[in-house]
Amino acid sequence: GRMYINVSQKNSEISARIAVSNEAVKEALQTQMVNLKEALNNSGIRVNEVEITVASHEFERNLEQGAAKRQQTAGEHKFL
């Protein structure tokens, strides 16, 4: 299935929102989240919050449409 991750930083803290395609994936991620947070903290990256949700089909469709628009816009700009 698909996974959508939105990571943001405010001051020195990281927050993440993760949307997954089904409950089994959500549970697998949640069981590993403590290890991930600990590894990041040991690397000097403070993780404030991680939210994991199961995405609805409409949510996935909206994200795909937004990604397509961003790709189209990025194609219109030249980066050095």
PDB file of N, CA and C in Angstrom:
ATOM      1  N   GLY A   1       0.798  -1.174   0.000  1.00  0.00           N
ATOM      2  CA  GLY A   1       0.000   0.000   0.000  1.00  0.00           C
ATOM      3  C   GLY A   1       0.853   1.255   0.000  1.00  0.00           C
ATOM      4  N   ARG A   2       0.209   2.357   0.058  1.00  0.00           N
ATOM      5  CA  ARG A   2       0.882   3.652   0.035  1.00  0.00           C
ATOM      6  C   ARG A   2       1.041   4.212   1.436  1.00  0.00           C
ATOM      7  N   MET A   3       2.052   5.072   1.567  1.00  0.00           N
ATOM      8  CA  MET A   3       2.295   5.756   2.813  1.00  0.00           C
ATOM      9  C   MET A   3       2.610   7.212   2.485  1.00  0.00           C
ATOM     10  N   TYR A   4       1.967   8.117   3.193  1.00  0.00           N
ATOM     11  CA  TYR A   4       2.204   9.544   3.008  1.00  0.00           C
ATOM     12  C   TYR A   4       2.806  10.081   4.303  1.00  0.00           C
ATOM     13  N   ILE A   5       3.895  10.824   4.183  1.00  0.00           N
ATOM     14  CA  ILE A   5       4.579  11.354   5.355  1.00  0.00           C
ATOM     15  C   ILE A   5       4.730  12.864   5.195  1.00  0.00           C
ATOM     16  N   ASN A   6       4.312  13.592   6.215  1.00  0.00           N
ATOM     17  CA  ASN A   6       4.489  15.038   6.257  1.00  0.00           C
ATOM     18  C   ASN A   6       5.316  15.345   7.502  1.00  0.00           C
ATOM     19  N   VAL A   7       6.518  15.854   7.301  1.00  0.00           N
ATOM     20  CA  VAL A   7       7.410  16.175   8.404  1.00  0.00           C
ATOM     21  C   VAL A   7       7.550  17.688   8.482  1.00  0.00           C
ATOM     22  N   SER A   8       7.416  18.224   9.684  1.00  0.00           N
ATOM     23  CA  SER A   8       7.581  19.665   9.862  1.00  0.00           C
ATOM     24  C   SER A   8       8.505  19.917  11.046  1.00  0.00           C
ATOM     25  N   GLN A   9       9.149  21.077  11.002  1.00  0.00           N
ATOM     26  CA  GLN A   9      10.056  21.469  12.074  1.00  0.00           C
ATOM     27  C   GLN A   9       9.612  22.813  12.630  1.00  0.00           C
ATOM     28  N   LYS A  10       9.520  22.893  13.931  1.00  0.00           N
ATOM     29  CA  LYS A  10       9.218  24.151  14.597  1.00  0.00           C
ATOM     30  C   LYS A  10      10.260  24.317  15.687  1.00  0.00           C
ATOM     31  N   ASN A  11      11.018  25.395  15.564  1.00  0.00           N
ATOM     32  CA  ASN A  11      12.179  25.617  16.426  1.00  0.00           C
ATOM     33  C   ASN A  11      13.116  24.419  16.262  1.00  0.00           C
ATOM     34  N   SER A  12      13.379  23.677  17.311  1.00  0.00           N
ATOM     35  CA  SER A  12      14.290  22.542  17.181  1.00  0.00           C
ATOM     36  C   SER A  12      13.568  21.209  17.298  1.00  0.00           C
ATOM     37  N   GLU A  13      12.239  21.223  17.180  1.00  0.00           N
ATOM     38  CA  GLU A  13      11.464  19.997  17.331  1.00  0.00           C
ATOM     39  C   GLU A  13      10.831  19.574  16.012  1.00  0.00           C
ATOM     40  N   ILE A  14      10.830  18.270  15.795  1.00  0.00           N
ATOM     41  CA  ILE A  14      10.270  17.670  14.591  1.00  0.00           C
ATOM     42  C   ILE A  14       8.920  17.034  14.923  1.00  0.00           C
ATOM     43  N   SER A  15       7.954  17.246  14.049  1.00  0.00           N
ATOM     44  CA  SER A  15       6.658  16.575  14.137  1.00  0.00           C
ATOM     45  C   SER A  15       6.400  15.880  12.813  1.00  0.00           C
ATOM     46  N   ALA A  16       5.748  14.743  12.873  1.00  0.00           N
ATOM     47  CA  ALA A  16       5.461  13.998  11.648  1.00  0.00           C
ATOM     48  C   ALA A  16       4.026  13.505  11.665  1.00  0.00           C
ATOM     49  N   ARG A  17       3.417  13.545  10.515  1.00  0.00           N
ATOM     50  CA  ARG A  17       2.086  12.978  10.293  1.00  0.00           C
ATOM     51  C   ARG A  17       2.259  11.902   9.229  1.00  0.00           C
ATOM     52  N   ILE A  18       1.852  10.696   9.550  1.00  0.00           N
ATOM     53  CA  ILE A  18       1.994   9.578   8.627  1.00  0.00           C
ATOM     54  C   ILE A  18       0.616   9.000   8.369  1.00  0.00           C
ATOM     55  N   ALA A  19       0.245   8.891   7.100  1.00  0.00           N
ATOM     56  CA  ALA A  19      -1.028   8.279   6.714  1.00  0.00           C
ATOM     57  C   ALA A  19      -0.707   7.013   5.936  1.00  0.00           C
ATOM     58  N   VAL A  20      -1.255   5.892   6.376  1.00  0.00           N
ATOM     59  CA  VAL A  20      -0.986   4.596   5.751  1.00  0.00           C
ATOM     60  C   VAL A  20      -2.273   4.010   5.189  1.00  0.00           C
ATOM     61  N   SER A  21      -2.124   2.968   4.390  1.00  0.00           N
ATOM     62  CA  SER A  21      -3.267   2.427   3.663  1.00  0.00           C
ATOM     63  C   SER A  21      -4.135   1.462   4.456  1.00  0.00           C
ATOM     64  N   ASN A  22      -3.602   0.869   5.555  1.00  0.00           N
ATOM     65  CA  ASN A  22      -4.439  -0.061   6.312  1.00  0.00           C
ATOM     66  C   ASN A  22      -3.977  -0.176   7.766  1.00  0.00           C
ATOM     67  N   GLU A  23      -4.801  -0.782   8.568  1.00  0.00           N
ATOM     68  CA  GLU A  23      -4.572  -0.895  10.012  1.00  0.00           C
ATOM     69  C   GLU A  23      -3.327  -1.720  10.340  1.00  0.00           C
ATOM     70  N   ALA A  24      -3.034  -2.756   9.559  1.00  0.00           N
ATOM     71  CA  ALA A  24      -1.861  -3.596   9.822  1.00  0.00           C
ATOM     72  C   ALA A  24      -0.565  -2.793   9.696  1.00  0.00           C
ATOM     73  N   VAL A  25      -0.494  -1.943   8.690  1.00  0.00           N
ATOM     74  CA  VAL A  25       0.692  -1.098   8.507  1.00  0.00           C
ATOM     75  C   VAL A  25       0.801  -0.101   9.656  1.00  0.00           C
ATOM     76  N   LYS A  26      -0.326   0.464  10.052  1.00  0.00           N
ATOM     77  CA  LYS A  26      -0.335   1.412  11.167  1.00  0.00           C
ATOM     78  C   LYS A  26       0.214   0.751  12.426  1.00  0.00           C
ATOM     79  N   GLU A  27      -0.256  -0.449  12.730  1.00  0.00           N
ATOM     80  CA  GLU A  27       0.198  -1.155  13.927  1.00  0.00           C
ATOM     81  C   GLU A  27       1.686  -1.485  13.850  1.00  0.00           C
ATOM     82  N   ALA A  28       2.163  -1.886  12.673  1.00  0.00           N
ATOM     83  CA  ALA A  28       3.582  -2.199  12.508  1.00  0.00           C
ATOM     84  C   ALA A  28       4.439  -0.962  12.761  1.00  0.00           C
ATOM     85  N   LEU A  29       4.017   0.177  12.233  1.00  0.00           N
ATOM     86  CA  LEU A  29       4.762   1.421  12.455  1.00  0.00           C
ATOM     87  C   LEU A  29       4.739   1.835  13.917  1.00  0.00           C
ATOM     88  N   GLN A  30       3.590   1.709  14.538  1.00  0.00           N
ATOM     89  CA  GLN A  30       3.471   2.112  15.934  1.00  0.00           C
ATOM     90  C   GLN A  30       4.370   1.273  16.834  1.00  0.00           C
ATOM     91  N   THR A  31       4.541  -0.001  16.529  1.00  0.00           N
ATOM     92  CA  THR A  31       5.391  -0.843  17.370  1.00  0.00           C
ATOM     93  C   THR A  31       6.867  -0.460  17.243  1.00  0.00           C
ATOM     94  N   GLN A  32       7.248   0.146  16.120  1.00  0.00           N
ATOM     95  CA  GLN A  32       8.637   0.540  15.906  1.00  0.00           C
ATOM     96  C   GLN A  32       8.907   2.011  16.226  1.00  0.00           C
ATOM     97  N   MET A  33       7.880   2.766  16.549  1.00  0.00           N
ATOM     98  CA  MET A  33       8.024   4.207  16.738  1.00  0.00           C
ATOM     99  C   MET A  33       8.943   4.548  17.900  1.00  0.00           C
ATOM    100  N   VAL A  34       8.901   3.804  18.985  1.00  0.00           N
ATOM    101  CA  VAL A  34       9.771   4.074  20.125  1.00  0.00           C
ATOM    102  C   VAL A  34      11.226   3.952  19.700  1.00  0.00           C
ATOM    103  N   ASN A  35      11.553   2.901  18.939  1.00  0.00           N
ATOM    104  CA  ASN A  35      12.927   2.714  18.468  1.00  0.00           C
ATOM    105  C   ASN A  35      13.353   3.842  17.536  1.00  0.00           C
ATOM    106  N   LEU A  36      12.465   4.264  16.649  1.00  0.00           N
ATOM    107  CA  LEU A  36      12.783   5.340  15.717  1.00  0.00           C
ATOM    108  C   LEU A  36      13.028   6.649  16.465  1.00  0.00           C
ATOM    109  N   LYS A  37      12.148   6.995  17.386  1.00  0.00           N
ATOM    110  CA  LYS A  37      12.317   8.225  18.159  1.00  0.00           C
ATOM    111  C   LYS A  37      13.629   8.195  18.941  1.00  0.00           C
ATOM    112  N   GLU A  38      13.932   7.063  19.545  1.00  0.00           N
ATOM    113  CA  GLU A  38      15.167   6.934  20.321  1.00  0.00           C
ATOM    114  C   GLU A  38      16.391   7.107  19.424  1.00  0.00           C
ATOM    115  N   ALA A  39      16.396   6.482  18.254  1.00  0.00           N
ATOM    116  CA  ALA A  39      17.520   6.606  17.329  1.00  0.00           C
ATOM    117  C   ALA A  39      17.690   8.054  16.866  1.00  0.00           C
ATOM    118  N   LEU A  40      16.586   8.717  16.561  1.00  0.00           N
ATOM    119  CA  LEU A  40      16.666  10.113  16.139  1.00  0.00           C
ATOM    120  C   LEU A  40      17.151  11.009  17.276  1.00  0.00           C
ATOM    121  N   ASN A  41      16.639  10.796  18.480  1.00  0.00           N
ATOM    122  CA  ASN A  41      17.083  11.583  19.635  1.00  0.00           C
ATOM    123  C   ASN A  41      18.573  11.383  19.890  1.00  0.00           C
ATOM    124  N   ASN A  42      19.058  10.152  19.733  1.00  0.00           N
ATOM    125  CA  ASN A  42      20.484   9.875  19.908  1.00  0.00           C
ATOM    126  C   ASN A  42      21.324  10.570  18.843  1.00  0.00           C
ATOM    127  N   SER A  43      20.717  10.880  17.705  1.00  0.00           N
ATOM    128  CA  SER A  43      21.411  11.582  16.625  1.00  0.00           C
ATOM    129  C   SER A  43      21.271  13.097  16.752  1.00  0.00           C
ATOM    130  N   GLY A  44      20.617  13.547  17.817  1.00  0.00           N
ATOM    131  CA  GLY A  44      20.458  14.973  18.029  1.00  0.00           C
ATOM    132  C   GLY A  44      19.210  15.563  17.410  1.00  0.00           C
ATOM    133  N   ILE A  45      18.293  14.712  16.946  1.00  0.00           N
ATOM    134  CA  ILE A  45      17.047  15.180  16.341  1.00  0.00           C
ATOM    135  C   ILE A  45      15.925  14.924  17.339  1.00  0.00           C
ATOM    136  N   ARG A  46      15.372  15.999  17.867  1.00  0.00           N
ATOM    137  CA  ARG A  46      14.301  15.865  18.853  1.00  0.00           C
ATOM    138  C   ARG A  46      12.966  15.703  18.142  1.00  0.00           C
ATOM    139  N   VAL A  47      12.306  14.587  18.404  1.00  0.00           N
ATOM    140  CA  VAL A  47      11.003  14.300  17.802  1.00  0.00           C
ATOM    141  C   VAL A  47       9.935  14.639  18.827  1.00  0.00           C
ATOM    142  N   ASN A  48       9.121  15.631  18.489  1.00  0.00           N
ATOM    143  CA  ASN A  48       8.078  16.098  19.394  1.00  0.00           C
ATOM    144  C   ASN A  48       6.849  15.198  19.314  1.00  0.00           C
ATOM    145  N   GLU A  49       6.399  14.915  18.099  1.00  0.00           N
ATOM    146  CA  GLU A  49       5.139  14.198  17.922  1.00  0.00           C
ATOM    147  C   GLU A  49       5.152  13.425  16.612  1.00  0.00           C
ATOM    148  N   VAL A  50       4.596  12.210  16.660  1.00  0.00           N
ATOM    149  CA  VAL A  50       4.376  11.430  15.452  1.00  0.00           C
ATOM    150  C   VAL A  50       2.943  10.922  15.514  1.00  0.00           C
ATOM    151  N   GLU A  51       2.184  11.253  14.493  1.00  0.00           N
ATOM    152  CA  GLU A  51       0.787  10.811  14.403  1.00  0.00           C
ATOM    153  C   GLU A  51       0.657   9.867  13.221  1.00  0.00           C
ATOM    154  N   ILE A  52       0.113   8.679  13.477  1.00  0.00           N
ATOM    155  CA  ILE A  52      -0.074   7.689  12.417  1.00  0.00           C
ATOM    156  C   ILE A  52      -1.566   7.425  12.276  1.00  0.00           C
ATOM    157  N   THR A  53      -2.083   7.589  11.061  1.00  0.00           N
ATOM    158  CA  THR A  53      -3.501   7.355  10.802  1.00  0.00           C
ATOM    159  C   THR A  53      -3.667   6.454   9.580  1.00  0.00           C
ATOM    160  N   VAL A  54      -4.833   5.846   9.477  1.00  0.00           N
ATOM    161  CA  VAL A  54      -5.188   5.079   8.291  1.00  0.00           C
ATOM    162  C   VAL A  54      -5.931   6.032   7.361  1.00  0.00           C
ATOM    163  N   ALA A  55      -5.410   6.192   6.162  1.00  0.00           N
ATOM    164  CA  ALA A  55      -5.969   7.147   5.198  1.00  0.00           C
ATOM    165  C   ALA A  55      -7.204   6.573   4.523  1.00  0.00           C
ATOM    166  N   SER A  56      -8.177   7.438   4.314  1.00  0.00           N
ATOM    167  CA  SER A  56      -9.352   7.052   3.543  1.00  0.00           C
ATOM    168  C   SER A  56      -9.004   7.179   2.063  1.00  0.00           C
ATOM    169  N   HIS A  57      -9.812   6.590   1.203  1.00  0.00           N
ATOM    170  CA  HIS A  57      -9.555   6.686  -0.236  1.00  0.00           C
ATOM    171  C   HIS A  57      -9.637   8.131  -0.716  1.00  0.00           C
ATOM    172  N   GLU A  58     -10.550   8.898  -0.157  1.00  0.00           N
ATOM    173  CA  GLU A  58     -10.659  10.304  -0.555  1.00  0.00           C
ATOM    174  C   GLU A  58      -9.416  11.084  -0.146  1.00  0.00           C
ATOM    175  N   PHE A  59      -8.911  10.804   1.049  1.00  0.00           N
ATOM    176  CA  PHE A  59      -7.692  11.449   1.520  1.00  0.00           C
ATOM    177  C   PHE A  59      -6.529  11.140   0.572  1.00  0.00           C
ATOM    178  N   GLU A  60      -6.385   9.867   0.186  1.00  0.00           N
ATOM    179  CA  GLU A  60      -5.326   9.474  -0.744  1.00  0.00           C
ATOM    180  C   GLU A  60      -5.480  10.187  -2.077  1.00  0.00           C
ATOM    181  N   ARG A  61      -6.695  10.271  -2.576  1.00  0.00           N
ATOM    182  CA  ARG A  61      -6.951  10.944  -3.850  1.00  0.00           C
ATOM    183  C   ARG A  61      -6.547  12.419  -3.780  1.00  0.00           C
ATOM    184  N   ASN A  62      -6.903  13.082  -2.674  1.00  0.00           N
ATOM    185  CA  ASN A  62      -6.533  14.489  -2.500  1.00  0.00           C
ATOM    186  C   ASN A  62      -5.024  14.661  -2.460  1.00  0.00           C
ATOM    187  N   LEU A  63      -4.328  13.771  -1.768  1.00  0.00           N
ATOM    188  CA  LEU A  63      -2.871  13.863  -1.712  1.00  0.00           C
ATOM    189  C   LEU A  63      -2.250  13.645  -3.081  1.00  0.00           C
ATOM    190  N   GLU A  64      -2.777  12.681  -3.833  1.00  0.00           N
ATOM    191  CA  GLU A  64      -2.252  12.415  -5.171  1.00  0.00           C
ATOM    192  C   GLU A  64      -2.465  13.613  -6.087  1.00  0.00           C
ATOM    193  N   GLN A  65      -3.621  14.238  -5.990  1.00  0.00           N
ATOM    194  CA  GLN A  65      -3.887  15.412  -6.817  1.00  0.00           C
ATOM    195  C   GLN A  65      -2.968  16.560  -6.437  1.00  0.00           C
ATOM    196  N   GLY A  66      -2.734  16.749  -5.145  1.00  0.00           N
ATOM    197  CA  GLY A  66      -1.829  17.791  -4.688  1.00  0.00           C
ATOM    198  C   GLY A  66      -0.405  17.533  -5.147  1.00  0.00           C
ATOM    199  N   ALA A  67       0.029  16.276  -5.108  1.00  0.00           N
ATOM    200  CA  ALA A  67       1.384  15.926  -5.551  1.00  0.00           C
ATOM    201  C   ALA A  67       1.532  16.162  -7.046  1.00  0.00           C
ATOM    202  N   ALA A  68       0.500  15.827  -7.798  1.00  0.00           N
ATOM    203  CA  ALA A  68       0.561  16.040  -9.250  1.00  0.00           C
ATOM    204  C   ALA A  68       0.662  17.530  -9.568  1.00  0.00           C
ATOM    205  N   LYS A  69      -0.075  18.360  -8.836  1.00  0.00           N
ATOM    206  CA  LYS A  69      -0.011  19.805  -9.056  1.00  0.00           C
ATOM    207  C   LYS A  69       1.365  20.350  -8.696  1.00  0.00           C
ATOM    208  N   ARG A  70       1.943  19.851  -7.593  1.00  0.00           N
ATOM    209  CA  ARG A  70       3.279  20.308  -7.192  1.00  0.00           C
ATOM    210  C   ARG A  70       4.322  19.905  -8.233  1.00  0.00           C
ATOM    211  N   GLN A  71       4.214  18.702  -8.783  1.00  0.00           N
ATOM    212  CA  GLN A  71       5.160  18.260  -9.810  1.00  0.00           C
ATOM    213  C   GLN A  71       5.023  19.120 -11.057  1.00  0.00           C
ATOM    214  N   GLN A  72       3.798  19.428 -11.424  1.00  0.00           N
ATOM    215  CA  GLN A  72       3.567  20.251 -12.603  1.00  0.00           C
ATOM    216  C   GLN A  72       4.153  21.646 -12.388  1.00  0.00           C
ATOM    217  N   THR A  73       3.932  22.222 -11.216  1.00  0.00           N
ATOM    218  CA  THR A  73       4.465  23.547 -10.905  1.00  0.00           C
ATOM    219  C   THR A  73       5.987  23.511 -10.867  1.00  0.00           C
ATOM    220  N   ALA A  74       6.566  22.480 -10.286  1.00  0.00           N
ATOM    221  CA  ALA A  74       8.024  22.366 -10.204  1.00  0.00           C
ATOM    222  C   ALA A  74       8.619  22.250 -11.604  1.00  0.00           C
ATOM    223  N   GLY A  75       7.906  21.609 -12.515  1.00  0.00           N
ATOM    224  CA  GLY A  75       8.388  21.470 -13.888  1.00  0.00           C
ATOM    225  C   GLY A  75       8.409  22.800 -14.623  1.00  0.00           C
ATOM    226  N   GLU A  76       7.629  23.759 -14.146  1.00  0.00           N
ATOM    227  CA  GLU A  76       7.571  25.057 -14.791  1.00  0.00           C
ATOM    228  C   GLU A  76       8.709  25.969 -14.336  1.00  0.00           C
ATOM    229  N   HIS A  77       9.377  25.619 -13.263  1.00  0.00           N
ATOM    230  CA  HIS A  77      10.463  26.441 -12.709  1.00  0.00           C
ATOM    231  C   HIS A  77      11.790  25.732 -12.942  1.00  0.00           C
ATOM    232  N   LYS A  78      12.810  26.495 -13.202  1.00  0.00           N
ATOM    233  CA  LYS A  78      14.134  25.927 -13.360  1.00  0.00           C
ATOM    234  C   LYS A  78      14.922  26.201 -12.096  1.00  0.00           C
ATOM    235  N   PHE A  79      15.548  25.163 -11.569  1.00  0.00           N
ATOM    236  CA  PHE A  79      16.353  25.288 -10.362  1.00  0.00           C
ATOM    237  C   PHE A  79      17.813  25.150 -10.744  1.00  0.00           C
ATOM    238  N   LEU A  80      18.654  25.954 -10.121  1.00  0.00           N
ATOM    239  CA  LEU A  80      20.093  25.902 -10.386  1.00  0.00           C
ATOM    240  C   LEU A  80      20.755  24.896  -9.500  1.00  0.00           C
TER     241      LEU A  80
END
